[in-house]
PDB file of C-alpha atoms in Angstrom:
ATOM      1  CA  MET A   1      74.746 152.879 121.098  1.00 40.00           C
ATOM      2  CA  LYS A   2      77.676 154.196 123.077  1.00 46.00           C
ATOM      3  CA  LEU A   3      77.189 151.566 125.748  1.00 46.00           C
ATOM      4  CA  ARG A   4      77.235 148.787 123.185  1.00 47.00           C
ATOM      5  CA  HIS A   5      80.427 150.215 121.713  1.00 46.00           C
ATOM      6  CA  ILE A   6      82.073 150.186 125.096  1.00 46.00           C
ATOM      7  CA  ALA A   7      80.735 146.676 125.662  1.00 45.00           C
ATOM      8  CA  LEU A   8      82.189 145.440 122.392  1.00 42.00           C
ATOM      9  CA  ALA A   9      85.521 147.088 123.113  1.00 44.00           C
ATOM     10  CA  LEU A  10      85.761 145.351 126.460  1.00 44.00           C
ATOM     11  CA  CYS A  11      84.493 142.175 124.852  1.00 41.00           C
ATOM     12  CA  ALA A  12      87.395 142.348 122.428  1.00 42.00           C
ATOM     13  CA  VAL A  13      89.807 142.898 125.310  1.00 41.00           C
ATOM     14  CA  ALA A  14      88.449 139.719 126.867  1.00 43.00           C
ATOM     15  CA  THR A  15      88.952 137.870 123.566  1.00 42.00           C
ATOM     16  CA  THR A  16      92.562 138.917 123.322  1.00 42.00           C
ATOM     17  CA  ALA A  17      93.210 137.814 126.869  1.00 42.00           C
ATOM     18  CA  THR A  18      91.651 134.443 126.048  1.00 41.00           C
ATOM     19  CA  THR A  19      93.876 133.916 123.029  1.00 45.00           C
ATOM     20  CA  ALA A  20      97.006 134.853 124.929  1.00 42.00           C
ATOM     21  CA  THR A  21      96.076 132.427 127.691  1.00 41.00           C
ATOM     22  CA  THR A  22      95.475 129.640 125.220  1.00 45.00           C
ATOM     23  CA  TYR A  23      98.720 130.028 123.360  1.00 46.00           C
ATOM     24  CA  ALA A  24     100.582 129.802 126.627  1.00 47.00           C
ATOM     25  CA  GLN A  25      98.710 126.529 127.295  1.00 52.00           C
ATOM     26  CA  GLN A  26      97.790 127.601 130.808  1.00 68.00           C
ATOM     27  CA  ALA A  27      94.523 126.317 132.205  1.00 80.00           C
ATOM     28  CA  PRO A  28      91.910 128.714 130.868  1.00 91.00           C
ATOM     29  CA  LYS A  29      90.091 130.820 133.451  1.00 95.00           C
ATOM     30  CA  PRO A  30      86.332 130.290 133.895  1.00 96.00           C
ATOM     31  CA  GLU A  31      85.638 133.708 132.381  1.00 93.00           C
ATOM     32  CA  ASP A  32      87.648 132.741 129.296  1.00 94.00           C
ATOM     33  CA  GLN A  33      85.790 129.450 128.999  1.00 97.00           C
ATOM     34  CA  ILE A  34      82.464 131.265 129.299  1.00 95.00           C
ATOM     35  CA  ARG A  35      83.566 133.700 126.614  1.00 90.00           C
ATOM     36  CA  TYR A  36      84.608 130.733 124.418  1.00 97.00           C
ATOM     37  CA  ARG A  37      81.228 129.096 125.055  1.00 97.00           C
ATOM     38  CA  GLN A  38      79.503 132.321 123.982  1.00 93.00           C
ATOM     39  CA  SER A  39      81.658 132.578 120.835  1.00 96.00           C
ATOM     40  CA  ILE A  40      80.768 129.012 119.841  1.00 98.00           C
ATOM     41  CA  MET A  41      77.057 129.618 120.461  1.00 96.00           C
ATOM     42  CA  ASN A  42      77.261 132.843 118.429  1.00 94.00           C
ATOM     43  CA  VAL A  43      78.790 131.061 115.425  1.00 98.00           C
ATOM     44  CA  ILE A  44      76.288 128.189 115.739  1.00 98.00           C
ATOM     45  CA  GLY A  45      73.466 130.742 115.939  1.00 96.00           C
ATOM     46  CA  ARG A  46      74.625 132.562 112.819  1.00 98.00           C
ATOM     47  CA  GLN A  47      75.262 129.438 110.787  1.00 98.00           C
ATOM     48  CA  PHE A  48      72.084 127.663 111.869  1.00 98.00           C
ATOM     49  CA  GLY A  49      70.197 130.939 111.421  1.00 97.00           C
ATOM     50  CA  MET A  50      71.214 130.871 107.748  1.00 98.00           C
ATOM     51  CA  LEU A  51      70.076 127.242 107.416  1.00 98.00           C
ATOM     52  CA  ALA A  52      66.775 127.987 109.141  1.00 98.00           C
ATOM     53  CA  GLY A  53      66.333 130.952 106.797  1.00 98.00           C
ATOM     54  CA  MET A  54      66.867 128.674 103.789  1.00 98.00           C
ATOM     55  CA  ALA A  55      64.452 126.130 105.255  1.00 97.00           C
ATOM     56  CA  LYS A  56      61.804 128.841 105.645  1.00 96.00           C
ATOM     57  CA  GLY A  57      62.458 130.293 102.184  1.00 96.00           C
ATOM     58  CA  GLU A  58      63.653 133.587 103.675  1.00 96.00           C
ATOM     59  CA  VAL A  59      67.164 133.076 102.304  1.00 96.00           C
ATOM     60  CA  PRO A  60      67.755 131.661  98.797  1.00 97.00           C
ATOM     61  CA  TYR A  61      68.688 127.991  99.011  1.00 98.00           C
ATOM     62  CA  ASN A  62      72.288 127.254  98.045  1.00 98.00           C
ATOM     63  CA  LYS A  63      73.329 123.630  98.247  1.00 98.00           C
ATOM     64  CA  GLU A  64      77.052 124.207  98.740  1.00 98.00           C
ATOM     65  CA  ALA A  65      76.531 126.838 101.427  1.00 98.00           C
ATOM     66  CA  ALA A  66      73.895 124.707 103.169  1.00 98.00           C
ATOM     67  CA  VAL A  67      76.060 121.586 103.310  1.00 98.00           C
ATOM     68  CA  LYS A  68      79.050 123.591 104.537  1.00 98.00           C
ATOM     69  CA  ALA A  69      77.024 125.332 107.266  1.00 98.00           C
ATOM     70  CA  ALA A  70      75.439 122.052 108.338  1.00 98.00           C
ATOM     71  CA  GLY A  71      78.842 120.378 108.711  1.00 98.00           C
ATOM     72  CA  LEU A  72      80.158 123.351 110.651  1.00 98.00           C
ATOM     73  CA  VAL A  73      77.154 123.375 113.002  1.00 98.00           C
ATOM     74  CA  GLU A  74      77.570 119.640 113.547  1.00 98.00           C
ATOM     75  CA  THR A  75      81.232 120.000 114.531  1.00 98.00           C
ATOM     76  CA  LEU A  76      80.602 123.069 116.688  1.00 98.00           C
ATOM     77  CA  SER A  77      77.720 121.294 118.453  1.00 98.00           C
ATOM     78  CA  THR A  78      80.207 118.849 119.928  1.00 97.00           C
ATOM     79  CA  LEU A  79      82.269 121.569 121.609  1.00 98.00           C
ATOM     80  CA  PRO A  80      80.158 123.281 124.285  1.00 97.00           C
ATOM     81  CA  ALA A  81      79.416 120.307 126.591  1.00 97.00           C
ATOM     82  CA  PRO A  82      82.669 120.545 128.620  1.00 97.00           C
ATOM     83  CA  LEU A  83      82.230 124.329 128.709  1.00 97.00           C
ATOM     84  CA  PHE A  84      79.116 123.766 130.817  1.00 97.00           C
ATOM     85  CA  GLY A  85      81.166 121.624 133.194  1.00 97.00           C
ATOM     86  CA  PRO A  86      81.896 122.016 136.908  1.00 96.00           C
ATOM     87  CA  GLY A  87      83.092 125.471 137.922  1.00 96.00           C
ATOM     88  CA  LEU A  88      81.855 127.133 134.752  1.00 97.00           C
ATOM     89  CA  ASP A  89      78.525 128.263 136.196  1.00 96.00           C
ATOM     90  CA  LYS A  90      80.187 131.408 137.488  1.00 94.00           C
ATOM     91  CA  GLY A  91      83.096 133.640 136.600  1.00 94.00           C
ATOM     92  CA  ALA A  92      81.469 135.893 134.052  1.00 92.00           C
ATOM     93  CA  PRO A  93      77.956 137.112 133.368  1.00 90.00           C
ATOM     94  CA  THR A  94      75.967 134.411 131.653  1.00 94.00           C
ATOM     95  CA  LYS A  95      72.425 133.449 130.795  1.00 94.00           C
ATOM     96  CA  ALA A  96      73.278 129.789 131.324  1.00 96.00           C
ATOM     97  CA  GLY A  97      70.713 128.663 133.884  1.00 96.00           C
ATOM     98  CA  ALA A  98      71.816 127.501 137.319  1.00 95.00           C
ATOM     99  CA  LYS A  99      69.763 124.328 136.657  1.00 96.00           C
ATOM    100  CA  ILE A 100      72.469 123.210 134.221  1.00 97.00           C
ATOM    101  CA  TRP A 101      74.687 122.579 137.220  1.00 97.00           C
ATOM    102  CA  THR A 102      71.995 121.292 139.605  1.00 97.00           C
ATOM    103  CA  GLU A 103      70.573 118.754 137.169  1.00 97.00           C
ATOM    104  CA  PRO A 104      73.558 117.954 134.938  1.00 97.00           C
ATOM    105  CA  ASP A 105      72.188 114.611 133.745  1.00 97.00           C
ATOM    106  CA  LYS A 106      68.993 116.186 132.428  1.00 97.00           C
ATOM    107  CA  PHE A 107      70.975 118.974 130.791  1.00 97.00           C
ATOM    108  CA  LYS A 108      73.357 116.445 129.248  1.00 97.00           C
ATOM    109  CA  ALA A 109      70.357 114.593 127.823  1.00 97.00           C
ATOM    110  CA  ALA A 110      69.019 117.841 126.335  1.00 97.00           C
ATOM    111  CA  LEU A 111      72.408 118.618 124.778  1.00 96.00           C
ATOM    112  CA  GLU A 112      72.629 115.101 123.365  1.00 97.00           C
ATOM    113  CA  LYS A 113      69.132 115.401 121.928  1.00 97.00           C
ATOM    114  CA  MET A 114      70.273 118.535 120.089  1.00 98.00           C
ATOM    115  CA  GLN A 115      73.471 116.818 118.918  1.00 98.00           C
ATOM    116  CA  GLY A 116      71.425 113.848 117.683  1.00 98.00           C
ATOM    117  CA  GLU A 117      69.251 116.082 115.513  1.00 98.00           C
ATOM    118  CA  VAL A 118      72.204 118.184 114.357  1.00 98.00           C
ATOM    119  CA  LYS A 119      73.948 115.015 113.136  1.00 98.00           C
ATOM    120  CA  LYS A 120      71.198 114.623 110.541  1.00 98.00           C
ATOM    121  CA  LEU A 121      71.737 118.135 109.182  1.00 98.00           C
ATOM    122  CA  PRO A 122      74.714 117.566 106.826  1.00 98.00           C
ATOM    123  CA  ALA A 123      72.974 114.817 104.834  1.00 98.00           C
ATOM    124  CA  ALA A 124      69.643 116.646 104.937  1.00 98.00           C
ATOM    125  CA  ALA A 125      71.147 119.942 103.792  1.00 98.00           C
ATOM    126  CA  SER A 126      71.724 118.758 100.230  1.00 98.00           C
ATOM    127  CA  ASP A 127      68.003 118.984  99.455  1.00 98.00           C
ATOM    128  CA  PRO A 128      65.641 121.843 100.405  1.00 97.00           C
ATOM    129  CA  ALA A 129      62.777 119.522 101.400  1.00 98.00           C
ATOM    130  CA  THR A 130      64.853 117.340 103.724  1.00 98.00           C
ATOM    131  CA  LEU A 131      66.611 120.447 105.083  1.00 98.00           C
ATOM    132  CA  LYS A 132      63.239 121.919 106.017  1.00 98.00           C
ATOM    133  CA  VAL A 133      62.384 118.884 108.161  1.00 98.00           C
ATOM    134  CA  ALA A 134      65.833 118.549 109.727  1.00 98.00           C
ATOM    135  CA  ALA A 135      66.174 122.270 110.465  1.00 98.00           C
ATOM    136  CA  GLY A 136      62.732 122.230 112.084  1.00 98.00           C
ATOM    137  CA  ASP A 137      63.752 119.325 114.313  1.00 98.00           C
ATOM    138  CA  VAL A 138      67.027 121.005 115.269  1.00 98.00           C
ATOM    139  CA  GLY A 139      65.232 124.288 115.944  1.00 98.00           C
ATOM    140  CA  LYS A 140      62.904 122.536 118.376  1.00 98.00           C
ATOM    141  CA  THR A 141      65.850 121.167 120.378  1.00 97.00           C
ATOM    142  CA  CYS A 142      67.454 124.637 120.444  1.00 97.00           C
ATOM    143  CA  LYS A 143      64.215 126.150 121.746  1.00 96.00           C
ATOM    144  CA  GLY A 144      63.599 123.315 124.202  1.00 95.00           C
ATOM    145  CA  CYS A 145      67.014 123.696 125.777  1.00 95.00           C
ATOM    146  CA  HIS A 146      66.833 127.502 125.799  1.00 96.00           C
ATOM    147  CA  ASP A 147      63.378 127.406 127.416  1.00 97.00           C
ATOM    148  CA  ASP A 148      64.605 125.095 130.177  1.00 96.00           C
ATOM    149  CA  TYR A 149      68.189 126.177 130.682  1.00 97.00           C
ATOM    150  CA  ARG A 150      68.688 129.688 129.401  1.00 95.00           C
ATOM    151  CA  GLU A 151      67.700 132.481 131.730  1.00 93.00           C
ATOM    152  CA  LYS A 152      65.989 135.628 130.516  1.00 90.00           C
ATOM    153  CA  GLU A 153      68.450 137.902 132.244  1.00 89.00           C
ATOM    154  CA  PHE A 154      72.160 137.752 132.841  1.00 88.00           C
ATOM    155  CA  ARG A 155      73.212 136.501 136.200  1.00 86.00           C
ATOM    156  CA  ASN A 156      76.468 136.536 138.120  1.00 72.00           C
TER     157      ASN A 156
ATOM    158  CA  MET B   1      87.985 141.744 137.614  1.00 40.00           C
ATOM    159  CA  LYS B   2      84.724 143.634 138.041  1.00 46.00           C
ATOM    160  CA  LEU B   3      85.270 145.560 134.837  1.00 46.00           C
ATOM    161  CA  ARG B   4      85.826 142.343 132.879  1.00 47.00           C
ATOM    162  CA  HIS B   5      82.638 140.935 134.348  1.00 46.00           C
ATOM    163  CA  ILE B   6      80.693 143.965 133.222  1.00 46.00           C
ATOM    164  CA  ALA B   7      82.390 143.718 129.837  1.00 45.00           C
ATOM    165  CA  LEU B   8      81.432 140.093 129.433  1.00 42.00           C
ATOM    166  CA  ALA B   9      77.853 140.786 130.509  1.00 44.00           C
ATOM    167  CA  LEU B  10      77.520 143.515 127.907  1.00 44.00           C
ATOM    168  CA  CYS B  11      79.311 141.281 125.443  1.00 42.00           C
ATOM    169  CA  ALA B  12      76.640 138.647 126.004  1.00 43.00           C
ATOM    170  CA  VAL B  13      73.924 141.264 125.519  1.00 42.00           C
ATOM    171  CA  ALA B  14      75.499 142.075 122.177  1.00 43.00           C
ATOM    172  CA  THR B  15      75.524 138.359 121.294  1.00 42.00           C
ATOM    173  CA  THR B  16      71.857 137.961 122.064  1.00 42.00           C
ATOM    174  CA  ALA B  17      71.025 140.974 119.939  1.00 42.00           C
ATOM    175  CA  THR B  18      73.034 139.428 117.098  1.00 41.00           C
ATOM    176  CA  THR B  19      71.169 136.138 117.267  1.00 45.00           C
ATOM    177  CA  ALA B  20      67.778 137.829 117.333  1.00 42.00           C
ATOM    178  CA  THR B  21      68.749 139.913 114.312  1.00 41.00           C
ATOM    179  CA  THR B  22      69.911 136.853 112.422  1.00 45.00           C
ATOM    180  CA  TYR B  23      66.829 134.795 113.035  1.00 45.00           C
ATOM    181  CA  ALA B  24      64.723 137.633 111.682  1.00 46.00           C
ATOM    182  CA  GLN B  25      66.905 137.534 108.530  1.00 52.00           C
ATOM    183  CA  GLN B  26      67.409 141.293 108.601  1.00 69.00           C
ATOM    184  CA  ALA B  27      70.656 142.663 107.265  1.00 80.00           C
ATOM    185  CA  PRO B  28      73.060 142.359 110.201  1.00 91.00           C
ATOM    186  CA  LYS B  29      74.358 145.627 111.606  1.00 95.00           C
ATOM    187  CA  PRO B  30      78.093 146.358 111.313  1.00 96.00           C
ATOM    188  CA  GLU B  31      78.508 145.952 115.077  1.00 93.00           C
ATOM    189  CA  ASP B  32      76.919 142.496 114.878  1.00 94.00           C
ATOM    190  CA  GLN B  33      79.176 141.541 111.992  1.00 97.00           C
ATOM    191  CA  ILE B  34      82.228 142.723 113.928  1.00 95.00           C
ATOM    192  CA  ARG B  35      81.080 140.691 116.925  1.00 90.00           C
ATOM    193  CA  TYR B  36      80.601 137.660 114.651  1.00 97.00           C
ATOM    194  CA  ARG B  37      84.102 138.224 113.204  1.00 97.00           C
ATOM    195  CA  GLN B  38      85.500 138.296 116.758  1.00 93.00           C
ATOM    196  CA  SER B  39      83.621 135.093 117.705  1.00 96.00           C
ATOM    197  CA  ILE B  40      85.020 133.275 114.667  1.00 98.00           C
ATOM    198  CA  MET B  41      88.549 134.471 115.401  1.00 96.00           C
ATOM    199  CA  ASN B  42      88.144 133.410 119.049  1.00 94.00           C
ATOM    200  CA  VAL B  43      87.126 129.861 118.069  1.00 98.00           C
ATOM    201  CA  ILE B  44      89.910 129.677 115.472  1.00 98.00           C
ATOM    202  CA  GLY B  45      92.376 130.911 118.106  1.00 96.00           C
ATOM    203  CA  ARG B  46      91.287 128.299 120.638  1.00 98.00           C
ATOM    204  CA  GLN B  47      91.218 125.412 118.177  1.00 98.00           C
ATOM    205  CA  PHE B  48      94.470 126.341 116.464  1.00 98.00           C
ATOM    206  CA  GLY B  49      95.976 127.043 119.884  1.00 97.00           C
ATOM    207  CA  MET B  50      95.317 123.400 120.766  1.00 98.00           C
ATOM    208  CA  LEU B  51      96.908 122.215 117.521  1.00 98.00           C
ATOM    209  CA  ALA B  52      99.924 124.472 118.031  1.00 98.00           C
ATOM    210  CA  GLY B  53     100.204 123.092 121.554  1.00 98.00           C
ATOM    211  CA  MET B  54     100.235 119.533 120.219  1.00 98.00           C
ATOM    212  CA  ALA B  55     102.796 120.518 117.591  1.00 97.00           C
ATOM    213  CA  LYS B  56     105.062 121.962 120.292  1.00 96.00           C
ATOM    214  CA  GLY B  57     104.537 119.002 122.607  1.00 96.00           C
ATOM    215  CA  GLU B  58     102.840 121.182 125.232  1.00 96.00           C
ATOM    216  CA  VAL B  59      99.539 119.315 124.808  1.00 95.00           C
ATOM    217  CA  PRO B  60      99.436 115.499 124.419  1.00 97.00           C
ATOM    218  CA  TYR B  61      98.949 114.576 120.767  1.00 98.00           C
ATOM    219  CA  ASN B  62      95.564 113.012 120.019  1.00 98.00           C
ATOM    220  CA  LYS B  63      94.943 112.090 116.407  1.00 98.00           C
ATOM    221  CA  GLU B  64      91.162 112.258 116.472  1.00 98.00           C
ATOM    222  CA  ALA B  65      91.111 115.614 118.269  1.00 98.00           C
ATOM    223  CA  ALA B  66      93.815 117.001 115.977  1.00 98.00           C
ATOM    224  CA  VAL B  67      92.039 116.013 112.762  1.00 98.00           C
ATOM    225  CA  LYS B  68      88.732 117.391 114.041  1.00 98.00           C
ATOM    226  CA  ALA B  69      90.286 120.700 115.121  1.00 98.00           C
ATOM    227  CA  ALA B  70      92.144 121.009 111.822  1.00 98.00           C
ATOM    228  CA  GLY B  71      88.954 120.508 109.821  1.00 98.00           C
ATOM    229  CA  LEU B  72      87.126 123.016 111.966  1.00 98.00           C
ATOM    230  CA  VAL B  73      89.891 125.619 111.601  1.00 98.00           C
ATOM    231  CA  GLU B  74      89.869 125.068 107.834  1.00 98.00           C
ATOM    232  CA  THR B  75      86.117 125.662 107.564  1.00 98.00           C
ATOM    233  CA  LEU B  76      86.179 128.639 109.925  1.00 98.00           C
ATOM    234  CA  SER B  77      89.090 130.174 107.998  1.00 98.00           C
ATOM    235  CA  THR B  78      86.792 130.621 105.003  1.00 97.00           C
ATOM    236  CA  LEU B  79      84.273 132.724 106.926  1.00 98.00           C
ATOM    237  CA  PRO B  80      85.924 135.990 107.991  1.00 97.00           C
ATOM    238  CA  ALA B  81      86.804 137.464 104.544  1.00 97.00           C
ATOM    239  CA  PRO B  82      83.377 139.075 103.910  1.00 97.00           C
ATOM    240  CA  LEU B  83      83.348 140.261 107.522  1.00 97.00           C
ATOM    241  CA  PHE B  84      86.307 142.485 106.655  1.00 97.00           C
ATOM    242  CA  GLY B  85      84.322 143.911 103.726  1.00 97.00           C
ATOM    243  CA  PRO B  86      83.221 147.483 102.962  1.00 96.00           C
ATOM    244  CA  GLY B  87      81.521 149.244 105.862  1.00 96.00           C
ATOM    245  CA  LEU B  88      82.852 146.852 108.476  1.00 97.00           C
ATOM    246  CA  ASP B  89      85.865 148.952 109.397  1.00 96.00           C
ATOM    247  CA  LYS B  90      83.717 150.857 111.898  1.00 94.00           C
ATOM    248  CA  GLY B  91      80.669 150.282 114.042  1.00 94.00           C
ATOM    249  CA  ALA B  92      82.233 148.664 117.065  1.00 92.00           C
ATOM    250  CA  PRO B  93      85.622 148.774 118.751  1.00 90.00           C
ATOM    251  CA  THR B  94      88.058 146.648 116.825  1.00 94.00           C
ATOM    252  CA  LYS B  95      91.748 145.987 116.466  1.00 94.00           C
ATOM    253  CA  ALA B  96      91.308 145.362 112.758  1.00 96.00           C
ATOM    254  CA  GLY B  97      93.762 147.782 111.161  1.00 96.00           C
ATOM    255  CA  ALA B  98      92.495 150.595 108.958  1.00 95.00           C
ATOM    256  CA  LYS B  99      94.979 149.333 106.325  1.00 96.00           C
ATOM    257  CA  ILE B 100      92.635 146.373 105.718  1.00 97.00           C
ATOM    258  CA  TRP B 101      90.244 148.798 104.038  1.00 97.00           C
ATOM    259  CA  THR B 102      92.845 151.021 102.377  1.00 97.00           C
ATOM    260  CA  GLU B 103      94.787 148.160 100.805  1.00 97.00           C
ATOM    261  CA  PRO B 104      92.116 145.463 100.418  1.00 97.00           C
ATOM    262  CA  ASP B 105      93.988 143.573  97.695  1.00 97.00           C
ATOM    263  CA  LYS B 106      97.072 143.141  99.867  1.00 97.00           C
ATOM    264  CA  PHE B 107      94.935 142.107 102.823  1.00 97.00           C
ATOM    265  CA  LYS B 108      93.004 139.654 100.643  1.00 97.00           C
ATOM    266  CA  ALA B 109      96.326 138.149  99.552  1.00 97.00           C
ATOM    267  CA  ALA B 110      97.395 137.782 103.200  1.00 97.00           C
ATOM    268  CA  LEU B 111      94.092 136.102 104.097  1.00 96.00           C
ATOM    269  CA  GLU B 112      94.416 133.764 101.123  1.00 97.00           C
ATOM    270  CA  LYS B 113      97.972 132.907 102.147  1.00 97.00           C
ATOM    271  CA  MET B 114      96.627 131.868 105.556  1.00 98.00           C
ATOM    272  CA  GLN B 115      93.787 129.888 103.980  1.00 98.00           C
ATOM    273  CA  GLY B 116      96.275 128.148 101.680  1.00 98.00           C
ATOM    274  CA  GLU B 117      98.352 126.976 104.633  1.00 98.00           C
ATOM    275  CA  VAL B 118      95.271 126.080 106.705  1.00 98.00           C
ATOM    276  CA  LYS B 119      94.052 123.839 103.869  1.00 98.00           C
ATOM    277  CA  LYS B 120      97.052 121.590 104.497  1.00 98.00           C
ATOM    278  CA  LEU B 121      96.211 121.187 108.188  1.00 98.00           C
ATOM    279  CA  PRO B 122      93.564 118.420 108.043  1.00 98.00           C
ATOM    280  CA  ALA B 123      95.784 115.984 106.140  1.00 98.00           C
ATOM    281  CA  ALA B 124      98.848 116.992 108.163  1.00 98.00           C
ATOM    282  CA  ALA B 125      97.055 116.618 111.506  1.00 98.00           C
ATOM    283  CA  SER B 126      96.960 112.824 111.348  1.00 98.00           C
ATOM    284  CA  ASP B 127     100.680 112.607 112.103  1.00 98.00           C
ATOM    285  CA  PRO B 128     102.583 114.582 114.780  1.00 97.00           C
ATOM    286  CA  ALA B 129     105.603 115.227 112.546  1.00 98.00           C
ATOM    287  CA  THR B 130     103.604 116.608 109.618  1.00 98.00           C
ATOM    288  CA  LEU B 131     101.367 118.536 112.024  1.00 98.00           C
ATOM    289  CA  LYS B 132     104.439 120.248 113.453  1.00 98.00           C
ATOM    290  CA  VAL B 133     105.459 121.554 110.030  1.00 98.00           C
ATOM    291  CA  ALA B 134     101.951 122.543 108.957  1.00 98.00           C
ATOM    292  CA  ALA B 135     101.098 124.232 112.271  1.00 98.00           C
ATOM    293  CA  GLY B 136     104.351 126.173 112.065  1.00 98.00           C
ATOM    294  CA  ASP B 137     103.490 127.378 108.569  1.00 98.00           C
ATOM    295  CA  VAL B 138      99.965 128.359 109.600  1.00 98.00           C
ATOM    296  CA  GLY B 139     101.283 130.136 112.690  1.00 98.00           C
ATOM    297  CA  LYS B 140     103.590 132.253 110.514  1.00 98.00           C
ATOM    298  CA  THR B 141     100.660 133.415 108.387  1.00 97.00           C
ATOM    299  CA  CYS B 142      98.663 134.256 111.535  1.00 97.00           C
ATOM    300  CA  LYS B 143     101.555 136.294 112.876  1.00 96.00           C
ATOM    301  CA  GLY B 144     102.285 137.937 109.523  1.00 95.00           C
ATOM    302  CA  CYS B 145      98.724 139.126 109.134  1.00 95.00           C
ATOM    303  CA  HIS B 146      98.443 140.227 112.769  1.00 96.00           C
ATOM    304  CA  ASP B 147     101.728 142.147 112.513  1.00 96.00           C
ATOM    305  CA  ASP B 148     100.547 143.985 109.408  1.00 96.00           C
ATOM    306  CA  TYR B 149      96.824 144.354 109.959  1.00 97.00           C
ATOM    307  CA  ARG B 150      96.028 144.058 113.641  1.00 95.00           C
ATOM    308  CA  GLU B 151      96.468 147.170 115.711  1.00 93.00           C
ATOM    309  CA  LYS B 152      97.880 147.166 119.209  1.00 90.00           C
ATOM    310  CA  GLU B 153      95.002 149.141 120.633  1.00 89.00           C
ATOM    311  CA  PHE B 154      91.290 149.202 119.982  1.00 87.00           C
ATOM    312  CA  ARG B 155      90.065 151.888 117.652  1.00 86.00           C
ATOM    313  CA  ASN B 156      86.666 152.990 116.539  1.00 75.00           C
TER     314      ASN B 156
END
């Protein structure tokens, strides 16, 4: 527990540094970009986790919340691509696989496959049956990309 | 540098734990909620930072990017309120001021003031002159809330 507390404290320090850098409009450092990438993935994970829960019947379905989360996931899904760009393979500990940078075209295709499925989420979210199908399809692209491009352990 | 690297590694460990927890649809732990709160604020900071940069002329104005960022900031601005709820004052290092939990009504009013200004951003973002005014108004609510409710140092 203590270690996690220390980790989160330092994590917050990193966040503050990121914000300060951004406001000054300096070029963000790789470690700040990696932290931003992780923040985006965290929010996507939480929001899509809720949608997947609704799709599986583990969370009560709520149309308004589902449509809002789906729209948010769709917008957020468009952000990480440049954060996997050149020079962002190193600079902070990451589980992002080295293959992302050695086979960028394949990785880009995997990201675009995810984005293609995520685009269907907002319309699908307004009905539990269509959400179930769409969330399943999105989930498969998440897993596919994680299997191929996310390492089990942190590197760097 | 090394310390930040360790921090970010541990930070990523915390993120992974959060995602796993969410997918299992268990009640998230306070430390995971605090981490989620920090991720949301990080993304808001980066996206609003870009808008503020455009408003100040430090970043080239781009209508499509501005409207997208404004919509994203608006949606994200609706998420943190419950993450400042009961029991989330402790559990991980945070700069969130203790006053948030001792004067929740005042804090709620400050959050709602921010949300009220942020709501104007999407429409304002489609023109540099209106964006300048709206971003300025949003920035004041950010600063006001940070001055009153964000501590200088991490506590726990």
